[in-house]
Short mmCIF file of C-alpha atoms and ligand atoms in Angstrom, two decimals:
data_model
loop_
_atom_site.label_atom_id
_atom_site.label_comp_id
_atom_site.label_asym_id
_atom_site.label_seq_id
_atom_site.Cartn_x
_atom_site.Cartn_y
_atom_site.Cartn_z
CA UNK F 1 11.43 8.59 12.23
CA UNK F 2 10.16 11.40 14.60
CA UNK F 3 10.17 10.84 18.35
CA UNK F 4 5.91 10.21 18.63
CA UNK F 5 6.39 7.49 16.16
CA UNK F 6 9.61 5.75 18.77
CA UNK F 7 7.75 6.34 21.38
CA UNK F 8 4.59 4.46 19.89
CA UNK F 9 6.77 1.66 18.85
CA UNK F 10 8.49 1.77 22.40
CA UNK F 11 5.13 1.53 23.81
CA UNK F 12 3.83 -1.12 21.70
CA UNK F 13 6.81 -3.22 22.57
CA UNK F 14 6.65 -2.67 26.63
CA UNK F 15 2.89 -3.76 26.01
CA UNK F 16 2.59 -7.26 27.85
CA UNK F 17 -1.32 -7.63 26.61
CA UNK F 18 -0.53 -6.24 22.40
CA UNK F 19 2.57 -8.34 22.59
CA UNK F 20 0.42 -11.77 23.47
CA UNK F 21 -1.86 -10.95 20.71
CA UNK F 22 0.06 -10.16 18.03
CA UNK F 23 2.68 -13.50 19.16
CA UNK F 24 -0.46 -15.77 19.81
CA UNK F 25 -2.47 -14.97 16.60
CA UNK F 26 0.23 -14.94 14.48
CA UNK F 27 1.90 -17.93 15.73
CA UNK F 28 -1.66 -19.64 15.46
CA UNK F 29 -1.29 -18.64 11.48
CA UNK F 30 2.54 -19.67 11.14
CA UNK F 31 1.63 -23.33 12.74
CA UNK F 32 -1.54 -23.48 10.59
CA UNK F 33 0.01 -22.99 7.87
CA UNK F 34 2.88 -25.07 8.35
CA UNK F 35 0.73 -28.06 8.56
CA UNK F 36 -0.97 -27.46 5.15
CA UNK F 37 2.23 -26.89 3.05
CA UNK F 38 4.30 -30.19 4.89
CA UNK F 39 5.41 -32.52 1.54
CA UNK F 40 2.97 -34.82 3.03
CA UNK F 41 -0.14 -32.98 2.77
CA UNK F 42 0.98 -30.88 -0.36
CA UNK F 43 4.13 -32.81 -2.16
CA UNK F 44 3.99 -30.15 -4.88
CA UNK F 45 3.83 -27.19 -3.24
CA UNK F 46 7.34 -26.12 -4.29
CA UNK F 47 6.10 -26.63 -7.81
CA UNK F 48 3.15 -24.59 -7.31
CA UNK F 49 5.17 -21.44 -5.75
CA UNK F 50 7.27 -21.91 -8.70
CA UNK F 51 4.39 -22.12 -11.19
CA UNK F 52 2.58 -19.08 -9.36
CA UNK F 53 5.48 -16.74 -9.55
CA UNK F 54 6.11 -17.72 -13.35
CA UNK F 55 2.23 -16.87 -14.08
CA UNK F 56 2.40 -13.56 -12.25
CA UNK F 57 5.83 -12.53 -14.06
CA UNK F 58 4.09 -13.34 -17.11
CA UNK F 59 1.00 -11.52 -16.28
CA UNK F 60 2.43 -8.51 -15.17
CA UNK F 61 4.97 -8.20 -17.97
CA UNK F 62 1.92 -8.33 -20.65
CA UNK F 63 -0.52 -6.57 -18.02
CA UNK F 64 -1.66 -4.18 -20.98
CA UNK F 65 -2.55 -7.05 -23.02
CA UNK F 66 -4.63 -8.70 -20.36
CA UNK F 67 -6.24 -6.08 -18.99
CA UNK F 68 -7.58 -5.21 -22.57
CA UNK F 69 -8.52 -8.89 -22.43
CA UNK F 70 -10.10 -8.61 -19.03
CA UNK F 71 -12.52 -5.66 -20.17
CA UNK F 72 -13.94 -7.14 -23.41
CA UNK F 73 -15.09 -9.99 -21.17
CA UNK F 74 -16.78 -7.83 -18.85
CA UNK F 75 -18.18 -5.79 -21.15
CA UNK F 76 -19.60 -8.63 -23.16
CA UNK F 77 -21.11 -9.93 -19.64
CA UNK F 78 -22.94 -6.96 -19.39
CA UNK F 79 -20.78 -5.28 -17.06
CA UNK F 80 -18.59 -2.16 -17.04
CA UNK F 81 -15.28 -1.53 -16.84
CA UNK F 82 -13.76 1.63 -15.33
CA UNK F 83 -9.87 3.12 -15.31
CA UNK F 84 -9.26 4.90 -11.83
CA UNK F 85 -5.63 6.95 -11.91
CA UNK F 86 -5.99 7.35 -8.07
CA UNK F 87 -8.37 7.47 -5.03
CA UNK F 88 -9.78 10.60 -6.09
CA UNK F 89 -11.31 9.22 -9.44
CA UNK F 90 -12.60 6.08 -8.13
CA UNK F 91 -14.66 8.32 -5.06
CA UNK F 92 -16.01 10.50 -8.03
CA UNK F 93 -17.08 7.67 -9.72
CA UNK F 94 -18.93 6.03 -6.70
CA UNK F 95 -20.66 9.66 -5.79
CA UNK F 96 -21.63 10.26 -9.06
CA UNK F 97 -23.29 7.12 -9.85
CA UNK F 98 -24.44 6.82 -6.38
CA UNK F 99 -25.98 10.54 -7.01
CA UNK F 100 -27.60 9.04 -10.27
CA UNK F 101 -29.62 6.13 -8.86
CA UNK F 102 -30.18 7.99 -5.73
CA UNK F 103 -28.49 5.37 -3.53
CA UNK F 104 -27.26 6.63 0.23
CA UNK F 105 -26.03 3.50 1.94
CA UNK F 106 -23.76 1.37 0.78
CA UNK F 107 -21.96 -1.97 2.21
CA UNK F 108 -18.33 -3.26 1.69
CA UNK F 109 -16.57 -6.72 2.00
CA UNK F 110 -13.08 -6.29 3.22
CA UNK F 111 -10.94 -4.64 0.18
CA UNK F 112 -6.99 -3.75 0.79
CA UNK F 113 -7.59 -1.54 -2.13
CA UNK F 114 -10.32 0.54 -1.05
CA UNK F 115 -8.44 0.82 2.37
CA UNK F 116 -5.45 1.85 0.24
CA UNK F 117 -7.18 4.86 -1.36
CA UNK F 118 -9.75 5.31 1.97
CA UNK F 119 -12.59 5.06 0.49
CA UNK F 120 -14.70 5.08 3.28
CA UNK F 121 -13.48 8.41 4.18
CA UNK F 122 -13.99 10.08 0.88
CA UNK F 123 -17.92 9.02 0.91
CA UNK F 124 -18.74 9.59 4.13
CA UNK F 125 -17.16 13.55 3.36
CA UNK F 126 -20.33 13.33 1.09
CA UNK F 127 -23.18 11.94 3.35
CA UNK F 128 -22.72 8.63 1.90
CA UNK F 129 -23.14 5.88 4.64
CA UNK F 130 -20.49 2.88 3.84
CA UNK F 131 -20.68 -0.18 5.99
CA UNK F 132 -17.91 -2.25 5.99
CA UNK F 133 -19.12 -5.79 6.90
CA UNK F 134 -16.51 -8.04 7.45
CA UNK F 135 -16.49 -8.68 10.96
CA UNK F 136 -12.97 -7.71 11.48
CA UNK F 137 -13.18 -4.39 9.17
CA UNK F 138 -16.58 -3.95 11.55
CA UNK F 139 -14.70 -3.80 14.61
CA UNK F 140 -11.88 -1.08 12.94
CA UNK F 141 -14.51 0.91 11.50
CA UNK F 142 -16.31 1.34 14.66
CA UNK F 143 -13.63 1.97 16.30
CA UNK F 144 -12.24 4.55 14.03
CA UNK F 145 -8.60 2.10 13.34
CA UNK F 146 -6.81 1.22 10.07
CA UNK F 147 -6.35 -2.48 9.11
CA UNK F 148 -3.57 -4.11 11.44
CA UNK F 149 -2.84 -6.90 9.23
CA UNK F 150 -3.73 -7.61 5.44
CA UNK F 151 -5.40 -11.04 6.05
CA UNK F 152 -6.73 -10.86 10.30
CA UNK F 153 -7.64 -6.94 10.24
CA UNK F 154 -8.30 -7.24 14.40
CA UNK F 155 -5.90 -9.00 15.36
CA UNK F 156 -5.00 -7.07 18.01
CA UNK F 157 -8.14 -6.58 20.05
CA UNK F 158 -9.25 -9.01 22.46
CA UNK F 159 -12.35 -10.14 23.23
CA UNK F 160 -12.45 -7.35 26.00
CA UNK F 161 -11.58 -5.00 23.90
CA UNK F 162 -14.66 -5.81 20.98
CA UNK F 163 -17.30 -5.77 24.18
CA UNK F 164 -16.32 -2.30 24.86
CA UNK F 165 -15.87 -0.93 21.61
CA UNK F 166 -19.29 -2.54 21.01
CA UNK F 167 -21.01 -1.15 24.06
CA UNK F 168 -19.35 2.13 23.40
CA UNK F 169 -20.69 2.45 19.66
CA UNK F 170 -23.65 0.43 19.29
CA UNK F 171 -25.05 1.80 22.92
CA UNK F 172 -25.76 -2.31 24.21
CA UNK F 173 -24.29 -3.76 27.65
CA UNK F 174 -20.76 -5.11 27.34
CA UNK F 175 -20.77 -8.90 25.94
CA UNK F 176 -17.38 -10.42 25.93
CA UNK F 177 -18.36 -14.34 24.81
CA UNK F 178 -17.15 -13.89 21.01
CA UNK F 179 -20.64 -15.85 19.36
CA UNK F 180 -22.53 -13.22 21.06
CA UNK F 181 -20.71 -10.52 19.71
CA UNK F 182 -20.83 -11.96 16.06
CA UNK F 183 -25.02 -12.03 16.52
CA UNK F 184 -24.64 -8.60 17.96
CA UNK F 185 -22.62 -7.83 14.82
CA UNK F 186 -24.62 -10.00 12.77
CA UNK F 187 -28.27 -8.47 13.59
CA UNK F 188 -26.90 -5.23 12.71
CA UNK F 189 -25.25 -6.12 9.41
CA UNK F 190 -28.21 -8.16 8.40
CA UNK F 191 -30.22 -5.16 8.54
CA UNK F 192 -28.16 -2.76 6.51
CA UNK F 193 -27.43 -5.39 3.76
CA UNK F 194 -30.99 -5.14 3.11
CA UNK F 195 -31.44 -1.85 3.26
CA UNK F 196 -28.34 -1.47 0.81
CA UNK F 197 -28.15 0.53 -2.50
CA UNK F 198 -25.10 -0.39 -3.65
CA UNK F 199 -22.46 -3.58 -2.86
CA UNK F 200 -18.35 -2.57 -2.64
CA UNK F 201 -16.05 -5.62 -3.23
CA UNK F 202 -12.82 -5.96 -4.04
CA UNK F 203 -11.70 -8.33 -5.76
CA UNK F 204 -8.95 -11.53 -5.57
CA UNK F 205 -8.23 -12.58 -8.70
CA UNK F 206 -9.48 -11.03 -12.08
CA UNK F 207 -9.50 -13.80 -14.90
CA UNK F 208 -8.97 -12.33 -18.15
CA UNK F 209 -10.06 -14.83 -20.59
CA UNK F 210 -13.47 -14.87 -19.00
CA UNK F 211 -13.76 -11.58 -16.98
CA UNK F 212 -14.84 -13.23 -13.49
CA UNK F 213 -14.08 -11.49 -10.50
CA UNK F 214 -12.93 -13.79 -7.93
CA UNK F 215 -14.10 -13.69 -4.16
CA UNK F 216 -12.61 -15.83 -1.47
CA UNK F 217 -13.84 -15.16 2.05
CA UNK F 218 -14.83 -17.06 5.29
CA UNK F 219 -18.15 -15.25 6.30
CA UNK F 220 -20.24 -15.08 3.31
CA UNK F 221 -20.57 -11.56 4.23
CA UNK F 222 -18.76 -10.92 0.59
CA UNK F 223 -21.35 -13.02 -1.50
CA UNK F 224 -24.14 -10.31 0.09
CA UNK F 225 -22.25 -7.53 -0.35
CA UNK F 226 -22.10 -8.38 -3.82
CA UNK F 227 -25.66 -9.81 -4.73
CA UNK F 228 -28.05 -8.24 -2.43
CA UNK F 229 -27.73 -4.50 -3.14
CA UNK F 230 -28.86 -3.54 -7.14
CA UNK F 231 -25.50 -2.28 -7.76
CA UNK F 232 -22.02 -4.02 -7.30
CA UNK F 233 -18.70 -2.53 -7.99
CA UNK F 234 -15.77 -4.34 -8.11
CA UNK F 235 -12.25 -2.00 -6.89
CA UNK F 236 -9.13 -3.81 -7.63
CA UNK F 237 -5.71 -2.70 -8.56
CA UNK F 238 -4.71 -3.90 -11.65
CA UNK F 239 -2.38 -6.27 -10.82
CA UNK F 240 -5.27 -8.85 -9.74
CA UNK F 241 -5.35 -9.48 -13.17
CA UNK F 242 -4.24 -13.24 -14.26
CA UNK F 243 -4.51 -14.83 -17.62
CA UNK F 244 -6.77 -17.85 -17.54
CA UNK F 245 -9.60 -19.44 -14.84
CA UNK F 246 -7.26 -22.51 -15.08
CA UNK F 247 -4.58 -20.41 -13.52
CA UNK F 248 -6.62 -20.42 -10.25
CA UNK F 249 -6.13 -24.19 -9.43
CA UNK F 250 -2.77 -22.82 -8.64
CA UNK F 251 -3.51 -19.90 -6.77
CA UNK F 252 -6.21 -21.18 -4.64
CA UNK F 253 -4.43 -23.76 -3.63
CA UNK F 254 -1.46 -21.08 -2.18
CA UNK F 255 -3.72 -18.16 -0.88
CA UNK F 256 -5.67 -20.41 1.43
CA UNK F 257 -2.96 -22.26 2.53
CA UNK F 258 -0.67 -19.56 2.93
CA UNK F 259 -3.05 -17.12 4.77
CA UNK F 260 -5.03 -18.73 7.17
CA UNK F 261 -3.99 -22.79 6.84
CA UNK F 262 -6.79 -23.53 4.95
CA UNK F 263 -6.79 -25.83 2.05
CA UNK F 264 -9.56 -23.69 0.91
CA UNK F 265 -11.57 -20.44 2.31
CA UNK F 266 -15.48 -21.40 3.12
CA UNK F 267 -16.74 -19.69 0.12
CA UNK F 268 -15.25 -19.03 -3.31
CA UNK F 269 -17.38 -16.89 -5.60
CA UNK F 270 -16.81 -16.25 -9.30
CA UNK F 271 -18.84 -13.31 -10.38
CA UNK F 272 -19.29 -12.25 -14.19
CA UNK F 273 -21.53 -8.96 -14.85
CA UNK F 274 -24.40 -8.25 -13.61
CA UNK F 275 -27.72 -10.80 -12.83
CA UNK F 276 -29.00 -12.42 -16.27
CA UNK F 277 -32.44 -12.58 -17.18
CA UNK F 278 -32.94 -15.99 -16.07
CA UNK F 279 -30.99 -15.55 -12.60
CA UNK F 280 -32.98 -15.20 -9.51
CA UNK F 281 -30.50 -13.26 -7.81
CA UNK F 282 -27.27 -10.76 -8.60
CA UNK F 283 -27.34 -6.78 -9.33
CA UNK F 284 -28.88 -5.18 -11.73
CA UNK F 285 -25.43 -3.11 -12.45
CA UNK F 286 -22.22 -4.30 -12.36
CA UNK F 287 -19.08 -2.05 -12.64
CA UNK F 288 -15.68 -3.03 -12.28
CA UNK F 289 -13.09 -0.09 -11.07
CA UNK F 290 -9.82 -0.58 -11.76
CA UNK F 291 -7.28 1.45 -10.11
CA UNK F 292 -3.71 2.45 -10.49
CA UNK F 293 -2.84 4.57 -7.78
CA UNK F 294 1.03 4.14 -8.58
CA UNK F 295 1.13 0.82 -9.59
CA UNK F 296 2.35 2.00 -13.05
CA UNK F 297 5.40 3.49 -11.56
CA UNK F 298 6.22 0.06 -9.77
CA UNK F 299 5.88 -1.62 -12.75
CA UNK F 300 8.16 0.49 -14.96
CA UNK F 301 11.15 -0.95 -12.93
CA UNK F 302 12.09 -4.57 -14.49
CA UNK F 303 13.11 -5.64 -10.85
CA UNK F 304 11.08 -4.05 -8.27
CA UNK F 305 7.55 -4.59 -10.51
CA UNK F 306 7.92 -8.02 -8.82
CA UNK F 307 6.21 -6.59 -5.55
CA UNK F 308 2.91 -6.84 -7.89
CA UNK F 309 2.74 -10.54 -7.82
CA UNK F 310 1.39 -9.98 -4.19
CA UNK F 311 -1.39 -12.21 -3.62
CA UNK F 312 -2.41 -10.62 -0.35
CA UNK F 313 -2.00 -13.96 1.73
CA UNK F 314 -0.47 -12.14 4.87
CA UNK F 315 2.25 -15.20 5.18
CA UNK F 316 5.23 -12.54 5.45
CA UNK F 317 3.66 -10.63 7.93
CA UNK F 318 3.08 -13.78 10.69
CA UNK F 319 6.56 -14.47 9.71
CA UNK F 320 8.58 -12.15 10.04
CA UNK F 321 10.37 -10.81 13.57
CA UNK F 322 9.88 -6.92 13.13
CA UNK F 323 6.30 -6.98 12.68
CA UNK F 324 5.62 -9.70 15.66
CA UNK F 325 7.28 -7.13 17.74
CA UNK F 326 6.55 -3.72 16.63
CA UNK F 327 2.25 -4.87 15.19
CA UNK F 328 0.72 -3.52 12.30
CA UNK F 329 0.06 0.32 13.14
CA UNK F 330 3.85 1.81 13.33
CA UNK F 331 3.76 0.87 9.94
CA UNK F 332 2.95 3.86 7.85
CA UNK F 333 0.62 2.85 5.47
CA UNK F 334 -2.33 0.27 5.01
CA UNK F 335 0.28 -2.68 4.05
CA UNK F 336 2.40 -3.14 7.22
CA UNK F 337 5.13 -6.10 7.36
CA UNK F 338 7.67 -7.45 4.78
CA UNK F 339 5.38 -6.34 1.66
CA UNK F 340 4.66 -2.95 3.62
CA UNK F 341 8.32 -2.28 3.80
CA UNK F 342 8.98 -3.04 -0.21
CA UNK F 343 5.19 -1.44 -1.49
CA UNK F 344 5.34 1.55 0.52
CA UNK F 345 8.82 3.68 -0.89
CA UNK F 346 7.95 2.07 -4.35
CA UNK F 347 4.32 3.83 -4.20
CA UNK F 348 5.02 7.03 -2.07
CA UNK F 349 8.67 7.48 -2.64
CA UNK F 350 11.96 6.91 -1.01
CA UNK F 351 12.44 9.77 0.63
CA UNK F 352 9.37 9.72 2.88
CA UNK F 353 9.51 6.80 5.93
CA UNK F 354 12.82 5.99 4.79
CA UNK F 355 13.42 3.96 7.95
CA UNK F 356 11.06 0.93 6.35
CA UNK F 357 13.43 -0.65 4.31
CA UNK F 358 15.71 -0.72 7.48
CA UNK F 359 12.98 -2.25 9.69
CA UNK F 360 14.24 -5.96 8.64
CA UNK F 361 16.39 -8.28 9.57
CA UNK F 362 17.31 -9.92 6.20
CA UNK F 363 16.20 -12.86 8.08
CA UNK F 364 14.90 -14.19 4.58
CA UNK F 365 11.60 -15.73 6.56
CA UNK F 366 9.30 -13.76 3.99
CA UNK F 367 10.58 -14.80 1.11
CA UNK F 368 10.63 -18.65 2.53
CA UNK F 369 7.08 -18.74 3.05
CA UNK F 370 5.79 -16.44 -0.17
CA UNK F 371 3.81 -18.44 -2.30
CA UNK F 372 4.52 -16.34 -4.92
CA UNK F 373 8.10 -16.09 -4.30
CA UNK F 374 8.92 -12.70 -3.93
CA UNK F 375 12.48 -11.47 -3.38
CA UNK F 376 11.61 -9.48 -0.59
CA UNK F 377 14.87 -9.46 1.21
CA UNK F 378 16.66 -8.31 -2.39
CA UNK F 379 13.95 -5.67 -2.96
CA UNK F 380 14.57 -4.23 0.56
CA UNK F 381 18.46 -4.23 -0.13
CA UNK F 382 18.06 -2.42 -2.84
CA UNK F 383 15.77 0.23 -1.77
CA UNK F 384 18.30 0.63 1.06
CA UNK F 385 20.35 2.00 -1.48
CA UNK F 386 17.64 4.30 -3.11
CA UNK F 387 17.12 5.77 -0.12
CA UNK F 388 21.15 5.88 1.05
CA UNK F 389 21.49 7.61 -2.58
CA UNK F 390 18.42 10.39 -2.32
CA UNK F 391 19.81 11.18 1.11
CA UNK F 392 23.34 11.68 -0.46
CA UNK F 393 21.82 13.62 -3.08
CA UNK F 394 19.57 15.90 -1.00
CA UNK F 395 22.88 15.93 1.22
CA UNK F 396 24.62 17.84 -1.80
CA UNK F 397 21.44 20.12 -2.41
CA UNK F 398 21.93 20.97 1.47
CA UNK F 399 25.25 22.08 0.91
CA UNK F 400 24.60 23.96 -2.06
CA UNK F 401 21.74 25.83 -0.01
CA UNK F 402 23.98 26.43 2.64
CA UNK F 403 26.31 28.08 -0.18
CA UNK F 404 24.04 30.15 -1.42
CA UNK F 405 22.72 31.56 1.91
CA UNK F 406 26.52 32.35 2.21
CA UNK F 407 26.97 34.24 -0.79
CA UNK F 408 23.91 36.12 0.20
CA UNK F 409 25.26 37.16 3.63
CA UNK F 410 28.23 38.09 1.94
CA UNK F 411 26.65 39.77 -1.31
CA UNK F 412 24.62 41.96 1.40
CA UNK F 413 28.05 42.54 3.79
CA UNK F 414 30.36 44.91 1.07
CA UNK F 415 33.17 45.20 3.56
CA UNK F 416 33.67 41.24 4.04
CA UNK F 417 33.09 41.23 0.12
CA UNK F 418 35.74 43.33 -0.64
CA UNK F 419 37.96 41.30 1.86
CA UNK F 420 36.73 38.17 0.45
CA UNK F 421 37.23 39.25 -3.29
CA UNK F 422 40.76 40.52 -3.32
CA UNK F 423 41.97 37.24 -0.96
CA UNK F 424 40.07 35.36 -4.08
CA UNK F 425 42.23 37.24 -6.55
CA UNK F 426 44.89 36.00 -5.26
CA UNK F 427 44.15 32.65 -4.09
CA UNK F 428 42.33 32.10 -7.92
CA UNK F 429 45.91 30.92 -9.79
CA UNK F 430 46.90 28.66 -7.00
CA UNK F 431 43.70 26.04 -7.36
CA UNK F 432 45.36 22.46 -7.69
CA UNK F 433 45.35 21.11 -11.03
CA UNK F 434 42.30 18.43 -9.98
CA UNK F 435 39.63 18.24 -6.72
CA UNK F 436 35.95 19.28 -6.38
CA UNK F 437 36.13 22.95 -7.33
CA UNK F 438 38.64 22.67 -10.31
CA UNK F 439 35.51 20.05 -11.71
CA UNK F 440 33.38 22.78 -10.88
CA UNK F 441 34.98 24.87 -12.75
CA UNK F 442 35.41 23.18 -15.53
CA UNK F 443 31.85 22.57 -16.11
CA UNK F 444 31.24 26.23 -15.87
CA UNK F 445 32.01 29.19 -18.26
CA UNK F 446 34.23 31.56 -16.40
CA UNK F 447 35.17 34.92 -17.69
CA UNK F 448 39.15 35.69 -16.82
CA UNK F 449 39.92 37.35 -13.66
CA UNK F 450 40.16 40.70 -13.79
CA UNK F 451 43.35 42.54 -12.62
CA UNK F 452 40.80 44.84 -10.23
CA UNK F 453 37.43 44.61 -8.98
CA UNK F 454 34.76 46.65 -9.71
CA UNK F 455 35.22 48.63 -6.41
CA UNK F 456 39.10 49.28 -6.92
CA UNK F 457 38.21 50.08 -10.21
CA UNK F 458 35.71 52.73 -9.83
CA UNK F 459 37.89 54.22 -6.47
CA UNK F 460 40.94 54.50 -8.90
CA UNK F 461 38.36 56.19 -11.41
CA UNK F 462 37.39 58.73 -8.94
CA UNK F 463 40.50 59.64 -7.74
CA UNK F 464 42.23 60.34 -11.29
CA UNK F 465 38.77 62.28 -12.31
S1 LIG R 501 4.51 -10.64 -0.22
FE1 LIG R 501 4.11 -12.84 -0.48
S2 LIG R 501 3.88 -13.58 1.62
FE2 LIG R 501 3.67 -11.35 1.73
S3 LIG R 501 1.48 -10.93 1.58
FE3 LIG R 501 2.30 -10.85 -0.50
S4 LIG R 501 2.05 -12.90 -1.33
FE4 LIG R 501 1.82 -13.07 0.87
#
């Protein structure tokens, strides 16, 4: 961890204002919550975590199969389907097609995905205007921030702090009473969904058996992005998928719940291609990207792949001690919390941030309150030891470097050679029958030692001649 990033956290902690907001909005979502999953309101929501985490291990452990699945039912919808490897390929795909139809301004609902692969960034690179119009990605995206939690992206800002990011950016007199801001916010999305070329959604759930993309959302501002403009894409990663539409009467009765401590979001939208000929509204286009980005690599490893079952609910975060104290941004990447700390090293590697793992507890408050029932704690113990192992390891390739900038000195110094060489001689017959460099030795093909080296040899040569 370099010293800017402690000094960020350090300042993050000694910050009375951040530390109220974080504490009071997350502790508003861990009460909420709370009151939705008591065995009084919901007597089987054991059963349901249970049933949820069986449906995702089954899902991802046949993921080629339904995926296959998934597409044939988009396609016969009308839609399209689209394999992205990685950021990269799913910006060419939106430029290009945004090139053909001659679109230039697009609007977004709030997608972890496309903040994943910044998305945004890559189009804009390209003089393609993308609105994000969730009213929490608004905020970030006017002020130039990353997402500080999956599920409440603003959670940090106060009230104050919207007014003057609004007065700064949108050039209007400083409003701090939060329903004038959302008009203020609301005028000026209105506007642009209407002026829109193209929708950008991401996407909950991704039935397979009937190839809806599912939507749940609190402002509507979704169901516009995705029927207003003549083209929709879909970005998901392709672990949304899950089997069957019956599958969903467990998981929207967890997500909900688990996220914000509703029983159910405002709006739920199932969308399936694009509008039909007797529809009065829906795009003309529909295309559904889905993107890898590393999830392949997750998934080749029979324990870790579990960290796919993520359903995005944001439980772990409000729960969990280290991120109440330290907020979203120290984290390193989009995901921040308990699933931060287990996605991250498994998509970008151990050896980079290798302090996440570490930032835990083992409290085991995540994995309580998972409705999926990850094993967070177990996949952060062992990716303590992936990373205690590739520091070992790189430990070993440090030595070796330093041995071979040794030899080097040495090689280039003929006196100390020649010293070096004949105490080597000597020393060669005594090396103990076991230990590090008799194993090294053994692996290795070593000619017998001459009597003389090269040097004695060739003085002795001269001296006779
Ligand atoms: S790991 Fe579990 S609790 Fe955390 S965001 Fe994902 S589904 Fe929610």
């Amino acid at each position: 961890m370099s010293d800017a990033h402690i000094e960020n956290i350090r300042q993050t902690v000694a910050d009375p204002k951040l530390q109220l907001a974080i504490y009071t909005a997350t502790g508003r979502l861990i009460e909420h919550r709370a009151r939705v999953v008591a065995r009084d309101v919901l007597p089987d929501y054991e059963e349901l975590r249970t049933q949820a985490n069986a449906i995702k291990k089954h899902t991802i452990e046949h993921l080629d199969f339904y995926l296959e699945q998934l597409e044939s039912n988009v396609i016969a919808h009308g839609g399209k389907v689209v394999f992205c490897q990685n950021g990269e390929e799913v910006a060419d795909f939106v430029l290009s097609l945004a090139k053909e139809r001659g679109a230039r301004l697009i609007v977004k609902s709030k997608s972890m995905t496309t903040e994943e692969i910044h998305l945004n960034d890559r189009l804009e690179k390209h003089q393609l205007e993308a609105v994000e119009t969730d009213l929490g990605e608004y905020i970030l995206q006017l002020a130039h921030q990353r997402p500080y939690h999956i599920v409440a992206p603003a959670l940090h800002l106060t009230r104050e702090d919207v007014g003057e990011i609004f007065s700064q950016r949108l050039g209007i007199e400083k409003e701090v009473v939060i329903e004038k801001q959302t008009r203020i916010a609301r005028d000026v999305l209105r506007q642009k969904f209407l002026e829109a070329d193209v929708g950008i959604s991401g996407a909950n759930f991704l039935v397979a058996d009937s190839g809806a993309v599912v939507l749940v959302e609190n402002e509507g501002n979704a169901r516009l992005t995705t029927s207003a403009p003549r083209i929709h894409i879909a970005v998901a990663g392709i672990e949304k998928v899950i089997p069957r539409a019956q599958d969903l009467a467990v998981f929207l009765n967890l997500l909900g719940r688990s996220a914000t401590g509703q029983l159910l979001t405002v709006y739920t939208s199932f969308l399936s291609g694009p509008r039909r000929a007797n529809e009065v509204d829906g795009p003309d286009e529909f295309y559904l990207v889905l993107v890898d980005n590393g999830r392949s690599v997750v998934l080749a490893d029979p324990e870790k792949r579990q960290s796919l079952y993520c359903i995005r609910c944001g439980a772990c975060l409000n729960h969990c001690p280290v991120y109440r104290k330290i907020g979203g941004h120290n984290y390193p990447w989009v995901y921040s919390g308990p699933i931060g700390a287990i996605l991250t090293p498994q998509f970008h590697g151990v050896h980079q941030d290798t302090w996440l793992p570490f930032a835990s507890s083992l409290c085991g408050a995540c994995a309580e309150v998972c409705p999926v029932k990850i094993e967070i704690p177990r996949l952060l113990l062992k990716l303590r030891a992936e990373v205690a192992e590739a520091k070992q390891r790189e430990g070993a390739g440090g030595l070796e470097r330093l041995a071979f900038r040794m030899f080097a000195w040495v090689m280039t110094h003929p006196g100390i050679f020649q010293t070096l060489s004949s105490i080597g001689r000597k020393l060669a017959p005594m090396l103990p029958p076991a230990g590090p460099l008799r194993s090294w030795i053994a692996e290795r093909d070593l000619p017998p030692m001459p009597a003389q080296s090269f040097h004695q040899w060739w003085a002795a040569r001269r001296k006779s001649g």
